[in-house]
């Protein structure tokens, strides 16, 4: 891309390099975000499956177990939200550095 520039172009090669770096950062961020969200969603799904299976097996202890698992699931959702926030903040900071 940079090799195709000539003296009549209105963009500097530094600016194009910044655009390319921004694009790579965006792709890297999206891949990390998808991996992170997928892992959290997998954990949450596993806990939901465990709660469902316990409903049929542990009638006496179910309320206590279900409450504990629901609490754990809520904590994981909070961690997931905080992770998303941090990733967005880091992305915005790197985006501002390129501007």
C-alpha positions as semicolon CSV with decimal commas, in nm:
position;residue;x (nm);y (nm);z (nm)
1;X;0,000;0,000;0,000
2;X;0,275;0,245;0,091
3;X;0,476;0,158;-0,218
4;X;0,196;0,289;-0,444
5;X;0,227;0,645;-0,314
6;X;0,359;0,913;-0,545
7;X;0,430;1,283;-0,495
8;X;0,081;1,389;-0,605
9;X;-0,096;1,195;-0,329
10;X;-0,263;1,406;-0,065
11;X;-0,195;1,161;0,218
12;X;0,143;1,128;0,378
13;X;0,300;0,788;0,419
14;X;0,299;0,844;0,799
15;X;-0,077;0,892;0,795
16;X;-0,128;0,577;0,588
17;X;0,096;0,386;0,827
18;X;-0,123;0,509;1,113
19;X;-0,435;0,392;0,929
20;X;-0,279;0,050;0,871
21;X;-0,171;0,029;1,237
22;X;-0,521;0,131;1,345
23;X;-0,673;-0,139;1,121
24;X;-0,444;-0,405;1,268
25;X;-0,530;-0,286;1,620
26;X;-0,900;-0,299;1,538
27;X;-0,876;-0,655;1,404
28;X;-0,664;-0,765;1,701
29;X;-0,908;-0,603;1,944
30;X;-1,208;-0,768;1,776
31;X;-1,042;-1,110;1,786
32;X;-0,952;-1,071;2,155
33;X;-1,301;-0,944;2,233
34;X;-1,467;-1,238;2,060
35;X;-1,240;-1,487;2,239
36;X;-1,303;-1,322;2,576
37;X;-1,681;-1,300;2,528
38;X;-1,691;-1,658;2,400
39;X;-1,510;-1,785;2,710
40;X;-1,739;-1,598;2,949
41;X;-2,047;-1,712;2,758
42;X;-1,920;-2,072;2,772
43;X;-1,874;-2,052;3,149
44;X;-2,219;-1,897;3,198
45;X;-2,377;-2,159;2,972
46;X;-2,204;-2,438;3,166
47;X;-2,337;-2,303;3,495
48;X;-2,689;-2,280;3,350
49;X;-2,662;-2,642;3,231
50;X;-2,542;-2,749;3,576
51;X;-2,834;-2,570;3,744
52;X;-3,078;-2,738;3,503
53;X;-2,934;-3,085;3,565
54;X;-2,938;-3,034;3,941
55;X;-3,310;-2,955;3,935
56;X;-3,379;-3,319;3,855
57;X;-3,124;-3,475;4,092
58;X;-3,095;-3,270;4,410
59;X;-3,441;-3,163;4,525
60;X;-3,340;-3,102;4,889
61;X;-3,018;-2,912;4,831
62;X;-3,130;-2,744;4,513
63;X;-3,220;-2,401;4,657
64;X;-2,882;-2,359;4,826
65;X;-2,687;-2,492;4,528
66;X;-2,890;-2,291;4,277
67;X;-2,845;-1,972;4,480
68;X;-2,469;-2,027;4,496
69;X;-2,447;-2,096;4,124
70;X;-2,666;-1,798;4,040
71;X;-2,440;-1,581;4,254
72;X;-2,135;-1,720;4,076
73;X;-2,296;-1,659;3,738
74;X;-2,375;-1,299;3,834
75;X;-2,014;-1,245;3,947
76;X;-1,889;-1,380;3,613
77;X;-2,125;-1,145;3,428
78;X;-1,985;-0,852;3,628
79;X;-1,627;-0,958;3,548
80;X;-1,724;-0,993;3,181
81;X;-1,870;-0,640;3,179
82;X;-1,561;-0,497;3,348
83;X;-1,337;-0,677;3,098
84;X;-1,539;-0,537;2,807
85;X;-1,512;-0,187;2,957
86;X;-1,135;-0,217;3,001
87;X;-1,089;-0,348;2,646
88;X;-1,296;-0,059;2,510
89;X;-1,097;0,194;2,714
90;X;-0,767;0,048;2,593
91;X;-0,893;0,051;2,235
92;X;-1,007;0,412;2,262
93;X;-0,671;0,515;2,410
94;X;-0,481;0,346;2,125
95;X;-0,720;0,501;1,872
96;X;-0,660;0,849;2,018
97;X;-0,283;0,801;1,997
98;X;-0,314;0,739;1,624
99;X;-0,531;1,045;1,563
